[in-house]
mmCIF file with all atom_site columns, C-alpha atoms and ligand atoms in Angstrom:
data_model
loop_
_atom_site.group_PDB
_atom_site.id
_atom_site.type_symbol
_atom_site.label_atom_id
_atom_site.label_alt_id
_atom_site.label_comp_id
_atom_site.label_asym_id
_atom_site.label_entity_id
_atom_site.label_seq_id
_atom_site.pdbx_PDB_ins_code
_atom_site.Cartn_x
_atom_site.Cartn_y
_atom_site.Cartn_z
_atom_site.occupancy
_atom_site.B_iso_or_equiv
_atom_site.pdbx_formal_charge
_atom_site.auth_seq_id
_atom_site.auth_comp_id
_atom_site.auth_asym_id
_atom_site.auth_atom_id
_atom_site.pdbx_PDB_model_num
ATOM   1   C  CA  . MET A 1 1   ? 137.614 100.938 128.390 1.00 46.00 ? 1   MET A CA  1
ATOM   2   C  CA  . ILE A 1 2   ? 134.740 103.169 129.319 1.00 55.00 ? 2   ILE A CA  1
ATOM   3   C  CA  . PHE A 1 3   ? 133.007 104.496 126.264 1.00 63.00 ? 3   PHE A CA  1
ATOM   4   C  CA  . GLU A 1 4   ? 132.445 108.212 126.557 1.00 68.00 ? 4   GLU A CA  1
ATOM   5   C  CA  . GLU A 1 5   ? 129.829 109.783 124.429 1.00 71.00 ? 5   GLU A CA  1
ATOM   6   C  CA  . GLN A 1 6   ? 131.197 112.200 121.810 1.00 77.00 ? 6   GLN A CA  1
ATOM   7   C  CA  . VAL A 1 7   ? 129.480 115.439 121.252 1.00 78.00 ? 7   VAL A CA  1
ATOM   8   C  CA  . PRO A 1 8   ? 129.792 117.898 118.263 1.00 81.00 ? 8   PRO A CA  1
ATOM   9   C  CA  . VAL A 1 9   ? 130.594 121.362 119.578 1.00 84.00 ? 9   VAL A CA  1
ATOM   10  C  CA  . ASP A 1 10  ? 130.648 124.787 117.989 1.00 82.00 ? 10  ASP A CA  1
ATOM   11  C  CA  . VAL A 1 11  ? 132.397 127.860 119.356 1.00 83.00 ? 11  VAL A CA  1
ATOM   12  C  CA  . TRP A 1 12  ? 132.221 131.340 118.035 1.00 73.00 ? 12  TRP A CA  1
ATOM   13  C  CA  . GLY A 1 13  ? 132.274 134.946 118.986 1.00 68.00 ? 13  GLY A CA  1
ATOM   14  C  CA  . THR A 1 14  ? 134.126 138.051 118.021 1.00 65.00 ? 14  THR A CA  1
ATOM   15  C  CA  . ASN A 1 15  ? 136.858 137.474 120.668 1.00 68.00 ? 15  ASN A CA  1
ATOM   16  C  CA  . THR A 1 16  ? 137.767 133.958 119.556 1.00 71.00 ? 16  THR A CA  1
ATOM   17  C  CA  . ARG A 1 17  ? 140.602 135.435 117.503 1.00 74.00 ? 17  ARG A CA  1
ATOM   18  C  CA  . LYS A 1 18  ? 142.437 136.361 120.797 1.00 79.00 ? 18  LYS A CA  1
ATOM   19  C  CA  . HIS A 1 19  ? 142.058 132.775 122.021 1.00 83.00 ? 19  HIS A CA  1
ATOM   20  C  CA  . ARG A 1 20  ? 142.798 131.048 118.689 1.00 83.00 ? 20  ARG A CA  1
ATOM   21  C  CA  . PHE A 1 21  ? 145.792 128.956 119.968 1.00 84.00 ? 21  PHE A CA  1
ATOM   22  C  CA  . ALA A 1 22  ? 144.110 128.045 123.169 1.00 84.00 ? 22  ALA A CA  1
ATOM   23  C  CA  . LEU A 1 23  ? 141.045 126.829 121.364 1.00 84.00 ? 23  LEU A CA  1
ATOM   24  C  CA  . MET A 1 24  ? 143.149 124.858 118.872 1.00 85.00 ? 24  MET A CA  1
ATOM   25  C  CA  . TRP A 1 25  ? 145.022 123.322 121.805 1.00 86.00 ? 25  TRP A CA  1
ATOM   26  C  CA  . ARG A 1 26  ? 141.672 122.019 123.060 1.00 84.00 ? 26  ARG A CA  1
ATOM   27  C  CA  . GLY A 1 27  ? 141.138 120.142 119.887 1.00 84.00 ? 27  GLY A CA  1
ATOM   28  C  CA  . LEU A 1 28  ? 139.094 122.601 117.898 1.00 85.00 ? 28  LEU A CA  1
ATOM   29  C  CA  . SER A 1 29  ? 139.609 123.233 114.230 1.00 85.00 ? 29  SER A CA  1
ATOM   30  C  CA  . TYR A 1 30  ? 139.293 126.570 112.634 1.00 82.00 ? 30  TYR A CA  1
ATOM   31  C  CA  . THR A 1 31  ? 136.467 126.816 110.016 1.00 78.00 ? 31  THR A CA  1
ATOM   32  C  CA  . GLY A 1 32  ? 136.463 130.432 109.144 1.00 72.00 ? 32  GLY A CA  1
ATOM   33  C  CA  . LYS A 1 33  ? 136.579 133.832 110.650 1.00 67.00 ? 33  LYS A CA  1
ATOM   34  C  CA  . THR A 1 34  ? 135.483 133.481 114.226 1.00 71.00 ? 34  THR A CA  1
ATOM   35  C  CA  . HIS A 1 35  ? 134.092 129.947 114.108 1.00 79.00 ? 35  HIS A CA  1
ATOM   36  C  CA  . TYR A 1 36  ? 135.618 126.680 115.407 1.00 85.00 ? 36  TYR A CA  1
ATOM   37  C  CA  . GLU A 1 37  ? 134.261 123.244 115.632 1.00 86.00 ? 37  GLU A CA  1
ATOM   38  C  CA  . ALA A 1 38  ? 135.163 119.766 116.896 1.00 88.00 ? 38  ALA A CA  1
ATOM   39  C  CA  . ILE A 1 39  ? 133.711 116.501 118.122 1.00 86.00 ? 39  ILE A CA  1
ATOM   40  C  CA  . LEU A 1 40  ? 134.912 115.948 121.671 1.00 86.00 ? 40  LEU A CA  1
ATOM   41  C  CA  . PRO A 1 41  ? 134.262 113.455 124.443 1.00 83.00 ? 41  PRO A CA  1
ATOM   42  C  CA  . ILE A 1 42  ? 131.619 114.890 126.873 1.00 78.00 ? 42  ILE A CA  1
ATOM   43  C  CA  . SER A 1 43  ? 134.175 115.586 129.688 1.00 82.00 ? 43  SER A CA  1
ATOM   44  C  CA  . GLY A 1 44  ? 136.390 117.518 127.197 1.00 85.00 ? 44  GLY A CA  1
ATOM   45  C  CA  . ALA A 1 45  ? 133.370 119.456 126.029 1.00 85.00 ? 45  ALA A CA  1
ATOM   46  C  CA  . ALA A 1 46  ? 132.508 120.336 129.640 1.00 84.00 ? 46  ALA A CA  1
ATOM   47  C  CA  . LYS A 1 47  ? 136.039 121.645 130.221 1.00 87.00 ? 47  LYS A CA  1
ATOM   48  C  CA  . LEU A 1 48  ? 135.832 123.638 127.024 1.00 86.00 ? 48  LEU A CA  1
ATOM   49  C  CA  . GLU A 1 49  ? 132.467 125.059 128.066 1.00 85.00 ? 49  GLU A CA  1
ATOM   50  C  CA  . ARG A 1 50  ? 133.903 126.320 131.384 1.00 87.00 ? 50  ARG A CA  1
ATOM   51  C  CA  . TYR A 1 51  ? 136.880 127.820 129.556 1.00 87.00 ? 51  TYR A CA  1
ATOM   52  C  CA  . CYS A 1 52  ? 134.545 129.676 127.106 1.00 86.00 ? 52  CYS A CA  1
ATOM   53  C  CA  . GLN A 1 53  ? 132.414 130.957 129.898 1.00 84.00 ? 53  GLN A CA  1
ATOM   54  C  CA  . LYS A 1 54  ? 135.467 132.379 131.622 1.00 88.00 ? 54  LYS A CA  1
ATOM   55  C  CA  . LYS A 1 55  ? 136.634 134.035 128.443 1.00 84.00 ? 55  LYS A CA  1
ATOM   56  C  CA  . ASN A 1 56  ? 133.238 135.185 127.374 1.00 82.00 ? 56  ASN A CA  1
ATOM   57  C  CA  . ILE A 1 57  ? 133.204 133.100 124.143 1.00 82.00 ? 57  ILE A CA  1
ATOM   58  C  CA  . LEU A 1 58  ? 130.000 131.763 122.916 1.00 80.00 ? 58  LEU A CA  1
ATOM   59  C  CA  . PHE A 1 59  ? 129.831 128.008 123.293 1.00 79.00 ? 59  PHE A CA  1
ATOM   60  C  CA  . ILE A 1 60  ? 127.349 125.759 121.562 1.00 79.00 ? 60  ILE A CA  1
ATOM   61  C  CA  . SER A 1 61  ? 127.019 122.079 121.903 1.00 80.00 ? 61  SER A CA  1
ATOM   62  C  CA  . LYS A 1 62  ? 125.167 120.328 119.106 1.00 77.00 ? 62  LYS A CA  1
ATOM   63  C  CA  . SER A 1 63  ? 124.644 116.934 120.690 1.00 77.00 ? 63  SER A CA  1
ATOM   64  C  CA  . HIS A 1 64  ? 121.505 115.136 119.590 1.00 78.00 ? 64  HIS A CA  1
ATOM   65  C  CA  . PHE A 1 65  ? 120.219 115.802 123.094 1.00 83.00 ? 65  PHE A CA  1
ATOM   66  C  CA  . ALA A 1 66  ? 120.054 119.534 122.485 1.00 86.00 ? 66  ALA A CA  1
ATOM   67  C  CA  . VAL A 1 67  ? 118.753 119.847 118.962 1.00 85.00 ? 67  VAL A CA  1
ATOM   68  C  CA  . ARG A 1 68  ? 115.157 120.628 118.126 1.00 87.00 ? 68  ARG A CA  1
ATOM   69  C  CA  . SER A 1 69  ? 113.579 117.457 116.601 1.00 87.00 ? 69  SER A CA  1
ATOM   70  C  CA  . THR A 1 70  ? 111.301 117.624 113.631 1.00 86.00 ? 70  THR A CA  1
ATOM   71  C  CA  . GLY A 1 71  ? 108.651 115.512 115.410 1.00 89.00 ? 71  GLY A CA  1
ATOM   72  C  CA  . TYR A 1 72  ? 108.291 117.191 118.752 1.00 93.00 ? 72  TYR A CA  1
ATOM   73  C  CA  . ARG A 1 73  ? 104.851 118.645 117.948 1.00 94.00 ? 73  ARG A CA  1
ATOM   74  C  CA  . ARG A 1 74  ? 103.638 115.222 116.958 1.00 93.00 ? 74  ARG A CA  1
ATOM   75  C  CA  . GLU A 1 75  ? 105.124 113.742 120.120 1.00 92.00 ? 75  GLU A CA  1
ATOM   76  C  CA  . PHE A 1 76  ? 103.400 116.364 122.209 1.00 95.00 ? 76  PHE A CA  1
ATOM   77  C  CA  . PHE A 1 77  ? 99.986  115.542 120.716 1.00 95.00 ? 77  PHE A CA  1
ATOM   78  C  CA  . SER A 1 78  ? 100.477 111.782 121.010 1.00 94.00 ? 78  SER A CA  1
ATOM   79  C  CA  . LYS A 1 79  ? 101.260 112.035 124.709 1.00 93.00 ? 79  LYS A CA  1
ATOM   80  C  CA  . SER A 1 80  ? 99.176  115.052 125.985 1.00 93.00 ? 80  SER A CA  1
ATOM   81  C  CA  . LYS A 1 81  ? 95.544  114.781 126.379 1.00 93.00 ? 81  LYS A CA  1
ATOM   82  C  CA  . PRO A 1 82  ? 93.324  117.714 125.391 1.00 95.00 ? 82  PRO A CA  1
ATOM   83  C  CA  . PHE A 1 83  ? 91.250  119.414 128.054 1.00 94.00 ? 83  PHE A CA  1
ATOM   84  C  CA  . ILE A 1 84  ? 88.003  118.871 126.122 1.00 93.00 ? 84  ILE A CA  1
ATOM   85  C  CA  . GLY A 1 85  ? 87.400  117.918 122.513 1.00 93.00 ? 85  GLY A CA  1
ATOM   86  C  CA  . LYS A 1 86  ? 90.219  119.452 120.554 1.00 93.00 ? 86  LYS A CA  1
ATOM   87  C  CA  . LEU A 1 87  ? 90.911  122.215 123.170 1.00 96.00 ? 87  LEU A CA  1
ATOM   88  C  CA  . TYR A 1 88  ? 94.014  122.583 125.295 1.00 97.00 ? 88  TYR A CA  1
ATOM   89  C  CA  . ILE A 1 89  ? 94.907  125.019 128.067 1.00 97.00 ? 89  ILE A CA  1
ATOM   90  C  CA  . CYS A 1 90  ? 97.800  127.385 127.685 1.00 97.00 ? 90  CYS A CA  1
ATOM   91  C  CA  . ALA A 1 91  ? 100.122 126.605 130.553 1.00 96.00 ? 91  ALA A CA  1
ATOM   92  C  CA  . TYR A 1 92  ? 101.073 130.130 131.067 1.00 96.00 ? 92  TYR A CA  1
ATOM   93  C  CA  . CYS A 1 93  ? 97.731  132.098 131.016 1.00 96.00 ? 93  CYS A CA  1
ATOM   94  C  CA  . GLY A 1 94  ? 95.074  129.379 131.282 1.00 95.00 ? 94  GLY A CA  1
ATOM   95  C  CA  . ARG A 1 95  ? 93.282  130.329 128.076 1.00 94.00 ? 95  ARG A CA  1
ATOM   96  C  CA  . LEU A 1 96  ? 91.494  127.655 126.110 1.00 95.00 ? 96  LEU A CA  1
ATOM   97  C  CA  . ILE A 1 97  ? 93.233  127.076 122.757 1.00 96.00 ? 97  ILE A CA  1
ATOM   98  C  CA  . SER A 1 98  ? 92.550  124.838 119.838 1.00 96.00 ? 98  SER A CA  1
ATOM   99  C  CA  . ALA A 1 99  ? 94.999  122.145 118.725 1.00 95.00 ? 99  ALA A CA  1
ATOM   100 C  CA  . ASP A 1 100 ? 95.428  123.991 115.440 1.00 94.00 ? 100 ASP A CA  1
ATOM   101 C  CA  . SER A 1 101 ? 96.426  127.313 116.832 1.00 94.00 ? 101 SER A CA  1
ATOM   102 C  CA  . LEU A 1 102 ? 98.436  126.298 119.889 1.00 95.00 ? 102 LEU A CA  1
ATOM   103 C  CA  . THR A 1 103 ? 102.290 126.353 119.913 1.00 95.00 ? 103 THR A CA  1
ATOM   104 C  CA  . VAL A 1 104 ? 104.145 123.562 121.579 1.00 96.00 ? 104 VAL A CA  1
ATOM   105 C  CA  . ASP A 1 105 ? 106.649 125.239 123.847 1.00 96.00 ? 105 ASP A CA  1
ATOM   106 C  CA  . HIS A 1 106 ? 109.874 123.806 125.119 1.00 95.00 ? 106 HIS A CA  1
ATOM   107 C  CA  . ILE A 1 107 ? 109.899 124.599 128.892 1.00 95.00 ? 107 ILE A CA  1
ATOM   108 C  CA  . TYR A 1 108 ? 113.748 124.723 128.864 1.00 94.00 ? 108 TYR A CA  1
ATOM   109 C  CA  . PRO A 1 109 ? 114.211 126.433 125.456 1.00 92.00 ? 109 PRO A CA  1
ATOM   110 C  CA  . VAL A 1 110 ? 116.157 124.699 122.786 1.00 90.00 ? 110 VAL A CA  1
ATOM   111 C  CA  . ALA A 1 111 ? 118.566 127.498 122.324 1.00 86.00 ? 111 ALA A CA  1
ATOM   112 C  CA  . ALA A 1 112 ? 119.303 127.588 126.078 1.00 88.00 ? 112 ALA A CA  1
ATOM   113 C  CA  . VAL A 1 113 ? 119.932 123.862 126.267 1.00 89.00 ? 113 VAL A CA  1
ATOM   114 C  CA  . THR A 1 114 ? 122.064 123.852 123.106 1.00 85.00 ? 114 THR A CA  1
ATOM   115 C  CA  . GLY A 1 115 ? 124.258 126.499 124.606 1.00 83.00 ? 115 GLY A CA  1
ATOM   116 C  CA  . SER A 1 116 ? 124.730 124.877 128.018 1.00 85.00 ? 116 SER A CA  1
ATOM   117 C  CA  . LEU A 1 117 ? 126.260 121.494 128.762 1.00 82.00 ? 117 LEU A CA  1
ATOM   118 C  CA  . ARG A 1 118 ? 125.331 122.116 132.380 1.00 84.00 ? 118 ARG A CA  1
ATOM   119 C  CA  . LEU A 1 119 ? 121.658 122.368 131.462 1.00 88.00 ? 119 LEU A CA  1
ATOM   120 C  CA  . GLN A 1 120 ? 121.973 119.218 129.239 1.00 86.00 ? 120 GLN A CA  1
ATOM   121 C  CA  . LYS A 1 121 ? 123.408 117.293 132.131 1.00 83.00 ? 121 LYS A CA  1
ATOM   122 C  CA  . LYS A 1 122 ? 120.665 118.525 134.443 1.00 89.00 ? 122 LYS A CA  1
ATOM   123 C  CA  . LEU A 1 123 ? 117.939 117.318 132.077 1.00 90.00 ? 123 LEU A CA  1
ATOM   124 C  CA  . ALA A 1 124 ? 119.722 114.040 131.389 1.00 85.00 ? 124 ALA A CA  1
ATOM   125 C  CA  . LYS A 1 125 ? 119.950 113.398 135.151 1.00 85.00 ? 125 LYS A CA  1
ATOM   126 C  CA  . LYS A 1 126 ? 116.185 113.907 135.424 1.00 90.00 ? 126 LYS A CA  1
ATOM   127 C  CA  . GLY A 1 127 ? 115.838 111.170 132.761 1.00 88.00 ? 127 GLY A CA  1
ATOM   128 C  CA  . TYR A 1 128 ? 114.854 113.348 129.828 1.00 91.00 ? 128 TYR A CA  1
ATOM   129 C  CA  . SER A 1 129 ? 115.614 111.580 126.576 1.00 87.00 ? 129 SER A CA  1
ATOM   130 C  CA  . SER A 1 130 ? 116.401 114.895 124.921 1.00 90.00 ? 130 SER A CA  1
ATOM   131 C  CA  . VAL A 1 131 ? 115.325 118.568 124.967 1.00 93.00 ? 131 VAL A CA  1
ATOM   132 C  CA  . ASN A 1 132 ? 112.297 117.317 123.028 1.00 94.00 ? 132 ASN A CA  1
ATOM   133 C  CA  . ASP A 1 133 ? 111.142 114.959 125.710 1.00 94.00 ? 133 ASP A CA  1
ATOM   134 C  CA  . VAL A 1 134 ? 107.454 115.297 126.318 1.00 94.00 ? 134 VAL A CA  1
ATOM   135 C  CA  . ARG A 1 135 ? 108.177 116.391 129.904 1.00 95.00 ? 135 ARG A CA  1
ATOM   136 C  CA  . ASN A 1 136 ? 109.804 119.485 128.400 1.00 96.00 ? 136 ASN A CA  1
ATOM   137 C  CA  . LEU A 1 137 ? 106.802 120.356 126.201 1.00 96.00 ? 137 LEU A CA  1
ATOM   138 C  CA  . VAL A 1 138 ? 103.720 122.323 127.037 1.00 96.00 ? 138 VAL A CA  1
ATOM   139 C  CA  . ALA A 1 139 ? 100.893 123.858 125.289 1.00 97.00 ? 139 ALA A CA  1
ATOM   140 C  CA  . ALA A 1 140 ? 101.090 127.657 124.955 1.00 97.00 ? 140 ALA A CA  1
ATOM   141 C  CA  . CYS A 1 141 ? 99.044  130.215 123.163 1.00 96.00 ? 141 CYS A CA  1
ATOM   142 C  CA  . PRO A 1 142 ? 101.045 132.177 120.574 1.00 95.00 ? 142 PRO A CA  1
ATOM   143 C  CA  . ARG A 1 143 ? 100.989 135.386 122.739 1.00 96.00 ? 143 ARG A CA  1
ATOM   144 C  CA  . CYS A 1 144 ? 102.499 133.645 125.795 1.00 96.00 ? 144 CYS A CA  1
ATOM   145 C  CA  . ASN A 1 145 ? 105.046 131.761 123.618 1.00 94.00 ? 145 ASN A CA  1
ATOM   146 C  CA  . ARG A 1 146 ? 106.196 135.099 122.156 1.00 93.00 ? 146 ARG A CA  1
ATOM   147 C  CA  . LYS A 1 147 ? 106.335 136.775 125.557 1.00 93.00 ? 147 LYS A CA  1
ATOM   148 C  CA  . LYS A 1 148 ? 108.460 133.983 126.996 1.00 92.00 ? 148 LYS A CA  1
ATOM   149 C  CA  . GLY A 1 149 ? 110.880 133.796 124.001 1.00 85.00 ? 149 GLY A CA  1
ATOM   150 C  CA  . ALA A 1 150 ? 114.065 132.050 124.990 1.00 79.00 ? 150 ALA A CA  1
ATOM   151 C  CA  . SER A 1 151 ? 113.837 132.988 128.668 1.00 84.00 ? 151 SER A CA  1
ATOM   152 C  CA  . THR A 1 152 ? 115.210 130.339 131.084 1.00 81.00 ? 152 THR A CA  1
ATOM   153 C  CA  . SER A 1 153 ? 114.052 132.231 134.207 1.00 87.00 ? 153 SER A CA  1
ATOM   154 C  CA  . ALA A 1 154 ? 112.745 130.071 137.067 1.00 88.00 ? 154 ALA A CA  1
ATOM   155 C  CA  . PHE A 1 155 ? 109.526 132.116 136.846 1.00 92.00 ? 155 PHE A CA  1
ATOM   156 C  CA  . TRP A 1 156 ? 108.575 130.801 133.399 1.00 94.00 ? 156 TRP A CA  1
ATOM   157 C  CA  . THR A 1 157 ? 109.828 127.230 134.199 1.00 93.00 ? 157 THR A CA  1
ATOM   158 C  CA  . LEU A 1 158 ? 107.707 127.115 137.288 1.00 94.00 ? 158 LEU A CA  1
ATOM   159 C  CA  . LYS A 1 159 ? 104.715 128.623 135.626 1.00 94.00 ? 159 LYS A CA  1
ATOM   160 C  CA  . ALA A 1 160 ? 104.848 125.960 132.898 1.00 95.00 ? 160 ALA A CA  1
ATOM   161 C  CA  . LYS A 1 161 ? 105.252 123.105 135.381 1.00 94.00 ? 161 LYS A CA  1
ATOM   162 C  CA  . ILE A 1 162 ? 102.246 124.249 137.448 1.00 95.00 ? 162 ILE A CA  1
ATOM   163 C  CA  . GLY A 1 163 ? 100.232 125.517 134.486 1.00 95.00 ? 163 GLY A CA  1
ATOM   164 C  CA  . ARG A 1 164 ? 100.230 122.211 132.654 1.00 94.00 ? 164 ARG A CA  1
ATOM   165 C  CA  . ASN A 1 165 ? 97.865  120.726 135.334 1.00 93.00 ? 165 ASN A CA  1
ATOM   166 C  CA  . TYR A 1 166 ? 94.404  121.325 134.037 1.00 93.00 ? 166 TYR A CA  1
ATOM   167 C  CA  . SER A 1 167 ? 92.804  120.739 137.419 1.00 93.00 ? 167 SER A CA  1
ATOM   168 C  CA  . LEU A 1 168 ? 94.624  123.736 138.943 1.00 93.00 ? 168 LEU A CA  1
ATOM   169 C  CA  . TRP A 1 169 ? 93.169  126.017 136.305 1.00 94.00 ? 169 TRP A CA  1
ATOM   170 C  CA  . MET A 1 170 ? 89.667  124.505 136.954 1.00 92.00 ? 170 MET A CA  1
ATOM   171 C  CA  . LEU A 1 171 ? 90.171  125.062 140.660 1.00 94.00 ? 171 LEU A CA  1
ATOM   172 C  CA  . ARG A 1 172 ? 91.077  128.678 140.035 1.00 92.00 ? 172 ARG A CA  1
ATOM   173 C  CA  . LYS A 1 173 ? 87.999  129.180 137.826 1.00 91.00 ? 173 LYS A CA  1
ATOM   174 C  CA  . ALA A 1 174 ? 85.733  127.532 140.444 1.00 95.00 ? 174 ALA A CA  1
ATOM   175 C  CA  . LEU A 1 175 ? 87.227  129.780 143.224 1.00 95.00 ? 175 LEU A CA  1
ATOM   176 C  CA  . ARG A 1 176 ? 86.666  132.825 141.116 1.00 94.00 ? 176 ARG A CA  1
ATOM   177 C  CA  . LEU A 1 177 ? 83.088  131.863 140.387 1.00 95.00 ? 177 LEU A CA  1
ATOM   178 C  CA  . ALA A 1 178 ? 82.443  131.121 144.081 1.00 96.00 ? 178 ALA A CA  1
ATOM   179 C  CA  . ILE A 1 179 ? 83.799  134.445 145.077 1.00 96.00 ? 179 ILE A CA  1
ATOM   180 C  CA  . LEU A 1 180 ? 81.652  136.141 142.412 1.00 96.00 ? 180 LEU A CA  1
ATOM   181 C  CA  . ILE A 1 181 ? 78.446  134.408 143.604 1.00 96.00 ? 181 ILE A CA  1
ATOM   182 C  CA  . GLY A 1 182 ? 79.312  135.234 147.222 1.00 95.00 ? 182 GLY A CA  1
ATOM   183 C  CA  . LEU A 1 183 ? 79.667  138.874 146.323 1.00 94.00 ? 183 LEU A CA  1
ATOM   184 C  CA  . ILE A 1 184 ? 76.412  138.976 144.452 1.00 94.00 ? 184 ILE A CA  1
ATOM   185 C  CA  . PHE A 1 185 ? 74.581  137.440 147.447 1.00 92.00 ? 185 PHE A CA  1
ATOM   186 C  CA  . TYR A 1 186 ? 76.243  139.915 149.769 1.00 92.00 ? 186 TYR A CA  1
ATOM   187 C  CA  . ILE A 1 187 ? 75.252  142.897 147.698 1.00 92.00 ? 187 ILE A CA  1
ATOM   188 C  CA  . TYR A 1 188 ? 71.717  141.449 147.394 1.00 90.00 ? 188 TYR A CA  1
ATOM   189 C  CA  . THR A 1 189 ? 71.302  141.326 151.156 1.00 89.00 ? 189 THR A CA  1
ATOM   190 C  CA  . LEU A 1 190 ? 72.360  144.977 151.396 1.00 88.00 ? 190 LEU A CA  1
ATOM   191 C  CA  . LEU A 1 191 ? 69.612  146.047 149.047 1.00 83.00 ? 191 LEU A CA  1
ATOM   192 C  CA  . PRO A 1 192 ? 66.487  147.482 150.864 1.00 78.00 ? 192 PRO A CA  1
ATOM   193 C  CA  . LEU A 1 193 ? 64.172  145.451 148.738 1.00 68.00 ? 193 LEU A CA  1
ATOM   194 C  CA  . HIS A 1 194 ? 63.121  142.873 151.221 1.00 59.00 ? 194 HIS A CA  1
HETATM 195 ZN ZN1 . ZN  B 2 .   ? 98.773  131.921 127.064 1.00 76.30 ? 1   ZN  B ZN1 1
#
């Protein structure tokens, strides 16, 4: 027999009432008002997720894979080197930020991963151990973290993946400096002083 992982799922939403029997048929038990829960094999949970999407019902999977861990911040610091001393670089804006004041950001936000088995599968396929895998964590300044919120747009994801490379920020700074020096020299040659 092939063992299939069991995942706890939660389903809720104002229109669950309409789908009460369909949800119970799928193995969920009613826990109050508009909330249902169950522990299902992963394939059953995937089917349920598709059904919920079609019916516009909020689906949440609570597998260990998708839950914010208590130690992810510690995990980040144990695996990520600072840029210099105790300073890190915000992956989104390139600002230097101290270890004490930086926020550790989940590139794929926990809420998004919790609410989507598709995303969980995608990350599992890439070899992530969970949503708290160090590959899903980047340093962010509080401002960028607030701006990003729970967005899953490709724009933010790409920005994080590129922005975690310190060398690219250095290259950008060097290029800017080179352009500035070039400009100063150019202006200097235009001056009628020599
Ligand atoms: Zn920032």
